[in-house]
CSV table of C-alpha atoms and ligand atoms in Angstrom, one decimal:
chain,number,residue,atom,x,y,z
A,1,MET,CA,183.6,161.9,26.1
A,2,SER,CA,181.9,158.6,25.8
A,3,THR,CA,178.1,158.1,26.4
A,4,LEU,CA,178.8,156.1,29.6
A,5,LYS,CA,181.1,158.7,30.9
A,6,ASN,CA,178.5,161.4,30.1
A,7,LYS,CA,175.7,159.5,31.6
A,8,ILE,CA,177.8,159.0,34.9
A,9,LYS,CA,178.5,162.7,34.9
A,10,LYS,CA,174.9,163.6,34.5
A,11,LEU,CA,173.6,161.2,37.2
A,12,LYS,CA,176.3,162.1,39.7
A,13,LYS,CA,175.2,165.5,39.4
A,14,GLU,CA,171.2,164.8,39.7
A,15,LYS,CA,172.3,162.6,42.7
A,16,ASN,CA,174.7,165.0,44.3
A,17,ALA,CA,177.0,162.2,44.6
A,18,VAL,CA,181.1,162.2,44.7
A,19,ILE,CA,183.0,159.4,43.0
A,20,LEU,CA,186.1,158.3,45.1
A,21,ALA,CA,188.5,155.7,43.6
A,22,HIS,CA,191.6,153.9,44.9
A,23,ASN,CA,194.8,154.1,42.9
A,24,TYR,CA,194.7,150.4,42.1
A,25,GLN,CA,191.2,150.9,40.4
A,26,LEU,CA,191.2,149.9,36.5
A,27,GLY,CA,191.9,153.3,34.3
A,28,GLU,CA,188.2,153.4,33.1
A,29,VAL,CA,187.4,154.0,36.7
A,30,GLN,CA,189.9,156.3,37.8
A,31,ASP,CA,189.2,158.5,34.8
A,32,ILE,CA,185.6,158.8,36.0
A,33,ALA,CA,186.6,159.6,39.5
A,34,ASP,CA,186.3,163.1,41.4
A,35,PHE,CA,189.4,162.0,43.3
A,36,CYS,CA,191.7,159.0,43.3
A,37,GLY,CA,193.9,158.3,46.4
A,38,ASP,CA,195.3,156.0,48.9
A,39,SER,CA,193.3,154.7,51.7
A,40,LEU,CA,194.5,157.6,54.2
A,41,GLU,CA,193.4,160.3,51.4
A,42,LEU,CA,190.3,158.6,50.6
A,43,SER,CA,189.1,158.5,54.4
A,44,ARG,CA,189.9,162.2,54.7
A,45,LYS,CA,188.1,163.0,51.3
A,46,ALA,CA,185.2,161.0,52.6
A,47,ALA,CA,185.2,162.8,56.2
A,48,GLY,CA,185.3,166.5,54.3
A,49,THR,CA,182.9,165.7,51.3
A,50,ASP,CA,179.8,167.9,51.3
A,51,ALA,CA,178.1,165.5,48.7
A,52,GLY,CA,174.9,163.6,49.8
A,53,MET,CA,176.2,160.3,48.4
A,54,ILE,CA,179.5,158.6,48.1
A,55,VAL,CA,180.3,155.9,45.4
A,56,PHE,CA,183.3,154.2,46.8
A,57,CYS,CA,185.5,152.4,44.0
A,58,GLY,CA,187.7,150.4,46.1
A,59,VAL,CA,187.4,147.5,48.3
A,60,ASN,CA,184.9,147.0,51.1
A,61,PHE,CA,187.0,148.0,54.0
A,62,MET,CA,187.3,151.5,52.2
A,63,ALA,CA,183.8,151.8,51.9
A,64,GLU,CA,183.2,151.1,55.4
A,65,THR,CA,185.5,153.5,56.6
A,66,ALA,CA,183.7,156.2,54.5
A,67,ALA,CA,180.4,155.0,56.2
A,68,ILE,CA,181.9,154.9,59.6
A,69,LEU,CA,183.0,158.3,59.0
A,70,CYS,CA,180.0,160.0,57.3
A,71,PRO,CA,176.9,158.2,59.0
A,72,ASP,CA,174.6,161.0,57.5
A,73,LYS,CA,175.5,160.2,54.1
A,74,LYS,CA,174.7,157.2,51.5
A,75,VAL,CA,178.0,155.2,50.8
A,76,ILE,CA,177.7,152.8,48.1
A,77,ILE,CA,179.9,150.3,46.5
A,78,PRO,CA,179.3,149.3,42.8
A,79,ASP,CA,180.3,145.5,43.8
A,80,LYS,CA,179.8,144.2,47.1
A,81,ASN,CA,181.9,141.4,46.4
A,82,ALA,CA,185.0,143.4,46.6
A,83,GLY,CA,186.4,142.2,49.6
A,84,CYS,CA,190.1,142.5,50.9
A,85,PRO,CA,191.4,139.1,51.8
A,86,MET,CA,193.7,140.5,54.4
A,87,ALA,CA,191.0,142.2,56.3
A,88,ALA,CA,189.3,138.9,56.6
A,89,MET,CA,192.4,137.5,58.0
A,90,ALA,CA,191.9,139.5,61.3
A,91,GLY,CA,188.8,138.4,63.8
A,92,VAL,CA,187.6,139.8,66.7
A,93,GLU,CA,187.8,136.6,69.2
A,94,LYS,CA,191.5,136.2,68.4
A,95,LEU,CA,192.1,139.9,68.9
A,96,LYS,CA,190.4,139.8,72.5
A,97,MET,CA,192.4,137.1,73.5
A,98,LEU,CA,195.5,138.8,72.2
A,99,LYS,CA,194.5,142.0,74.4
A,100,ARG,CA,194.0,139.6,77.6
A,101,THR,CA,197.5,138.2,76.8
A,102,TYR,CA,199.1,141.6,76.6
A,103,PRO,CA,197.1,143.9,78.7
A,104,ASP,CA,199.4,146.9,78.4
A,105,ALA,CA,199.9,146.8,75.1
A,106,VAL,CA,198.2,149.4,72.7
A,107,VAL,CA,196.3,147.9,69.8
A,108,VAL,CA,197.3,149.7,66.2
A,109,THR,CA,195.0,148.2,63.5
A,110,TYR,CA,195.6,148.8,59.9
A,111,VAL,CA,192.3,150.4,57.9
A,112,ASN,CA,192.5,147.0,55.9
A,113,SER,CA,190.5,145.5,58.7
A,114,THR,CA,186.8,145.0,59.4
A,115,ALA,CA,184.8,147.6,61.2
A,116,GLU,CA,184.3,145.1,64.0
A,117,VAL,CA,187.9,144.8,64.3
A,118,LYS,CA,188.2,148.6,64.2
A,119,ALA,CA,185.8,148.7,67.4
A,120,GLN,CA,188.1,146.7,69.4
A,121,SER,CA,191.2,148.9,68.4
A,122,HIS,CA,192.8,151.8,70.0
A,123,ILE,CA,193.8,153.3,66.8
A,124,CYS,CA,194.1,152.8,63.2
A,125,CYS,CA,196.8,153.4,60.6
A,126,THR,CA,197.5,153.1,56.9
A,127,SER,CA,200.2,152.5,55.0
A,128,ALA,CA,201.0,156.1,54.8
A,129,ASN,CA,201.1,156.7,58.4
A,130,ALA,CA,201.7,153.6,60.3
A,131,VAL,CA,205.1,154.4,61.5
A,132,GLU,CA,203.9,157.9,62.9
A,133,VAL,CA,201.3,156.2,64.4
A,134,VAL,CA,202.8,153.8,66.4
A,135,ASN,CA,205.5,156.1,67.5
A,136,SER,CA,202.9,158.6,68.4
A,137,ARG,CA,201.3,156.5,71.3
A,138,ASP,CA,202.6,156.3,74.8
A,139,ALA,CA,203.3,152.7,75.4
A,140,ASP,CA,206.2,150.2,75.0
A,141,GLU,CA,204.2,147.6,73.5
A,142,ILE,CA,202.0,147.5,70.4
A,143,ILE,CA,199.8,144.6,69.0
A,144,PHE,CA,200.0,145.2,65.4
A,145,LEU,CA,197.3,143.8,62.9
A,146,PRO,CA,196.7,142.2,60.5
A,147,ASP,CA,199.7,142.6,58.2
A,148,LYS,CA,202.6,141.1,59.3
A,149,TYR,CA,204.9,142.7,56.6
A,150,LEU,CA,203.9,146.2,57.4
A,151,GLY,CA,204.1,145.6,61.0
A,152,ARG,CA,207.7,144.1,60.4
A,153,TYR,CA,208.5,147.3,58.5
A,154,VAL,CA,207.0,149.4,61.0
A,155,ALA,CA,209.3,147.7,63.6
A,156,THR,CA,212.5,148.9,62.1
A,157,LYS,CA,211.3,152.4,62.9
A,158,THR,CA,210.4,152.3,66.0
A,159,ASP,CA,211.8,151.2,69.4
A,160,LYS,CA,208.6,149.8,70.6
A,161,LYS,CA,207.8,146.0,70.7
A,162,ILE,CA,205.9,145.1,68.0
A,163,ILE,CA,203.2,141.9,68.6
A,164,PHE,CA,202.6,140.8,65.1
A,165,TRP,CA,199.4,139.1,63.6
A,166,GLU,CA,200.2,136.5,60.9
A,167,GLY,CA,198.2,138.6,57.9
A,168,TYR,CA,199.4,139.5,54.7
A,169,CYS,CA,198.4,140.6,51.2
A,170,GLY,CA,198.3,137.8,48.7
A,171,PRO,CA,199.3,140.3,45.5
A,172,HIS,CA,202.2,142.1,47.5
A,173,VAL,CA,203.8,138.7,48.5
A,174,LYS,CA,203.9,138.0,45.0
A,175,ILE,CA,206.7,140.3,44.3
A,176,LEU,CA,209.8,138.6,44.9
A,177,ASP,CA,213.2,140.1,45.5
A,178,ASP,CA,214.6,138.4,42.4
A,179,ASP,CA,211.8,140.3,40.2
A,180,ILE,CA,213.4,143.3,41.7
A,181,ARG,CA,217.0,142.4,41.1
A,182,GLU,CA,216.4,141.1,37.7
A,183,LEU,CA,214.9,144.6,36.8
A,184,LYS,CA,217.4,146.5,38.4
A,185,LYS,CA,220.1,144.9,35.8
A,186,ASP,CA,217.9,146.1,32.9
A,187,HIS,CA,217.3,149.5,34.5
A,188,PRO,CA,220.0,150.5,36.5
A,189,ARG,CA,219.2,153.8,36.8
A,190,ALA,CA,215.8,153.5,37.9
A,191,LYS,CA,214.6,154.4,41.6
A,192,VAL,CA,212.8,151.3,43.2
A,193,LEU,CA,209.5,152.4,45.2
A,194,VAL,CA,207.7,149.5,47.0
A,195,HIS,CA,204.7,149.5,49.1
A,196,PRO,CA,205.1,148.4,52.8
A,197,GLU,CA,203.0,145.4,52.4
A,198,CYS,CA,205.8,143.7,50.7
A,199,THR,CA,208.2,141.1,52.0
A,200,PRO,CA,211.4,142.4,54.0
A,201,GLY,CA,213.5,141.1,51.3
A,202,VAL,CA,212.0,143.1,48.7
A,203,ILE,CA,211.6,146.3,51.0
A,204,GLU,CA,215.6,145.9,51.6
A,205,LEU,CA,216.1,146.7,47.9
A,206,ALA,CA,214.1,149.6,47.8
A,207,ASP,CA,214.8,153.1,47.6
A,208,GLU,CA,211.7,154.2,49.0
A,209,VAL,CA,208.9,152.3,50.9
A,210,LEU,CA,206.0,154.4,50.3
A,211,SER,CA,202.0,154.3,50.2
A,212,THR,CA,200.5,154.3,46.8
A,213,SER,CA,200.0,158.0,46.9
A,214,GLY,CA,203.4,158.3,48.4
A,215,MET,CA,204.8,157.0,45.3
A,216,ARG,CA,202.7,159.3,43.2
A,217,LYS,CA,203.9,162.3,45.0
A,218,TYR,CA,207.5,160.7,45.0
A,219,ALA,CA,207.7,160.0,41.1
A,220,GLY,CA,206.3,163.4,40.4
A,221,LYS,CA,209.1,165.3,42.3
A,222,SER,CA,211.8,163.0,41.7
A,223,ASP,CA,214.5,164.1,38.8
A,224,SER,CA,214.7,160.4,37.8
A,225,LYS,CA,213.1,159.3,34.6
A,226,GLU,CA,212.5,155.7,35.7
A,227,PHE,CA,211.1,153.8,38.5
A,228,ILE,CA,210.6,150.2,39.4
A,229,VAL,CA,207.2,149.9,41.1
A,230,GLY,CA,206.7,147.3,43.8
A,231,THR,CA,203.0,147.2,44.4
A,232,GLU,CA,199.7,146.2,42.8
A,233,ILE,CA,199.7,146.6,38.7
A,234,GLY,CA,196.9,149.2,38.8
A,235,MET,CA,199.2,151.9,40.1
A,236,ILE,CA,201.0,151.9,36.9
A,237,TYR,CA,197.9,153.3,35.3
A,238,ARG,CA,198.2,156.3,37.8
A,239,LEU,CA,201.6,156.8,37.8
A,240,LYS,CA,201.8,156.9,33.8
A,241,LYS,CA,199.0,159.1,33.6
A,242,ASP,CA,200.4,161.7,36.2
A,243,ASN,CA,203.9,161.6,34.5
A,244,PRO,CA,203.5,160.6,30.9
A,245,LYS,CA,207.4,161.6,30.2
A,246,LYS,CA,208.6,159.2,32.9
A,247,GLU,CA,208.8,155.3,32.8
A,248,PHE,CA,207.3,152.9,35.3
A,249,TYR,CA,208.0,149.1,35.2
A,250,PRO,CA,205.8,146.9,37.4
A,251,ALA,CA,208.3,144.7,39.8
A,252,SER,CA,205.7,141.6,39.1
A,253,GLY,CA,202.9,141.1,36.6
A,254,ASN,CA,201.4,138.9,39.4
A,255,ALA,CA,200.7,141.5,41.8
A,256,VAL,CA,197.0,141.9,40.9
A,257,CYS,CA,194.3,142.6,43.3
A,258,MET,CA,191.2,140.9,41.8
A,259,SER,CA,188.6,142.8,44.3
A,260,MET,CA,190.0,145.9,43.0
A,261,LYS,CA,189.2,145.0,39.4
A,262,LEU,CA,185.7,144.1,39.7
A,263,CYS,CA,184.7,147.5,39.5
A,264,THR,CA,183.9,149.2,36.0
A,265,GLN,CA,182.1,152.0,34.5
A,266,GLU,CA,179.5,150.0,33.9
A,267,ARG,CA,179.1,149.1,37.5
A,268,VAL,CA,179.4,152.6,38.7
A,269,MET,CA,176.9,153.5,36.6
A,270,TRP,CA,174.5,150.6,37.6
A,271,SER,CA,175.4,151.6,41.4
A,272,LEU,CA,174.6,155.4,40.9
A,273,GLU,CA,171.1,154.4,39.2
A,274,HIS,CA,169.7,151.9,41.9
A,275,GLU,CA,171.9,153.4,44.7
A,276,LYS,CA,173.2,150.0,45.5
A,277,THR,CA,175.0,148.2,47.4
A,278,VAL,CA,174.7,150.3,50.4
A,279,ILE,CA,177.2,150.2,52.8
A,280,LYS,CA,175.9,150.2,56.5
A,281,VAL,CA,177.8,149.7,59.8
A,282,PRO,CA,175.7,148.8,63.0
A,283,GLU,CA,175.8,152.1,65.1
A,284,ASP,CA,177.4,150.4,68.2
A,285,ILE,CA,180.3,149.4,66.1
A,286,ARG,CA,180.4,152.5,63.9
A,287,VAL,CA,180.8,154.5,67.1
A,288,LYS,CA,183.6,152.7,68.6
A,289,ALA,CA,185.4,152.2,65.0
A,290,LYS,CA,185.1,155.8,64.2
A,291,GLU,CA,187.0,156.4,67.7
A,292,ALA,CA,190.0,154.4,66.6
A,293,ILE,CA,189.9,156.4,62.7
A,294,ASP,CA,189.7,159.6,64.3
A,295,ARG,CA,192.8,159.2,66.5
A,296,MET,CA,194.5,158.3,63.6
A,297,LEU,CA,193.2,161.4,61.7
A,298,GLU,CA,194.8,163.6,64.4
A,299,VAL,CA,198.1,162.0,64.0
A,300,LYS,CA,200.4,164.4,62.4
A,301,GLY,CA,202.0,162.5,59.4
A,302,LYS,CA,202.6,162.6,55.5
B,1,LIG,P1,197.5,152.2,50.1
B,1,LIG,O1,197.0,152.9,51.3
B,1,LIG,O2,199.0,152.6,50.0
B,1,LIG,O3,196.8,153.2,49.0
B,1,LIG,O4,197.2,151.0,50.1
B,1,LIG,C1,196.1,150.1,50.2
B,1,LIG,C2,196.1,148.9,50.1
B,1,LIG,O5,195.2,148.2,50.1
B,1,LIG,C3,197.4,148.3,49.7
B,1,LIG,O6,197.3,147.1,49.2
B,2,LIG,FE1,193.7,143.8,50.3
B,2,LIG,FE2,196.2,143.5,49.0
B,2,LIG,FE3,193.9,143.9,47.5
B,2,LIG,FE4,195.2,145.9,49.1
B,2,LIG,S1,196.0,144.8,47.1
B,2,LIG,S2,192.9,145.5,48.9
B,2,LIG,S3,195.6,144.6,51.2
B,2,LIG,S4,194.1,142.2,48.8
């Protein structure tokens, strides 16, 4: 084990810290994490941990979600510049306006959003449970934000009217349907797994539409030996590590989330040493945002 890895391990123990990492993190970060997962799993892990400190290796909204769920714990993010551009596409004022326009609609907000927006929402969802969350609500109309593509995917799985928001994920829209078609020609036996943040044309070509951990579970259980993977590139490391005898082909080398790549082992070491950068959410916003997240965690799903 490298010296840096050893140091992180020692410091983590001394500080009673747990390292949570998203499936898109660099391999070197995934390798030192106590747990790697998708947004839903990471929220559940944060809520259930008895560690005093959470080092969140992901993007800001994920660390914020942990801070909302665990006000008594110190939540730190190794690089505070790790924003999710999609989360920045949804603002509170526009949401308030939309709520006035559709007073009977229930607001379902993807966790890829700010704490302020969550606080204005009835319930949150992740890519793993968006369909179940929407269908669990006793309402005919749903305001769904910020991802229009996840919203469109959900709309194909519900009778409810979905009011969309104009948000999207840059790395996922870079995956083109032609990329999938080309790869299918070269690997006709491969299963096509795509994330629901992809565009409808890509989703149409998929065998399975899954969250990042949904992909892990599916690839692990499947008899197939080859997979075309339509999501952010970091996922390939995770899938290969879990399934060394299977082949995973990234749908596009352009699907890179730069924010997810800011965290390195050095940054984790630095953040543990200095206990920085602490993520704190103002209490009035935290309490309201927590209600929306708690409602999501109560929904039975995957
Ligand atoms: P998952 O919850 O599926 O891991 O997705 C998070 C994300 O940011 C996708 O871009
Ligand atoms: Fe945000 Fe897309 Fe990056 Fe996920 S991959 S964190 S949605 S920009």
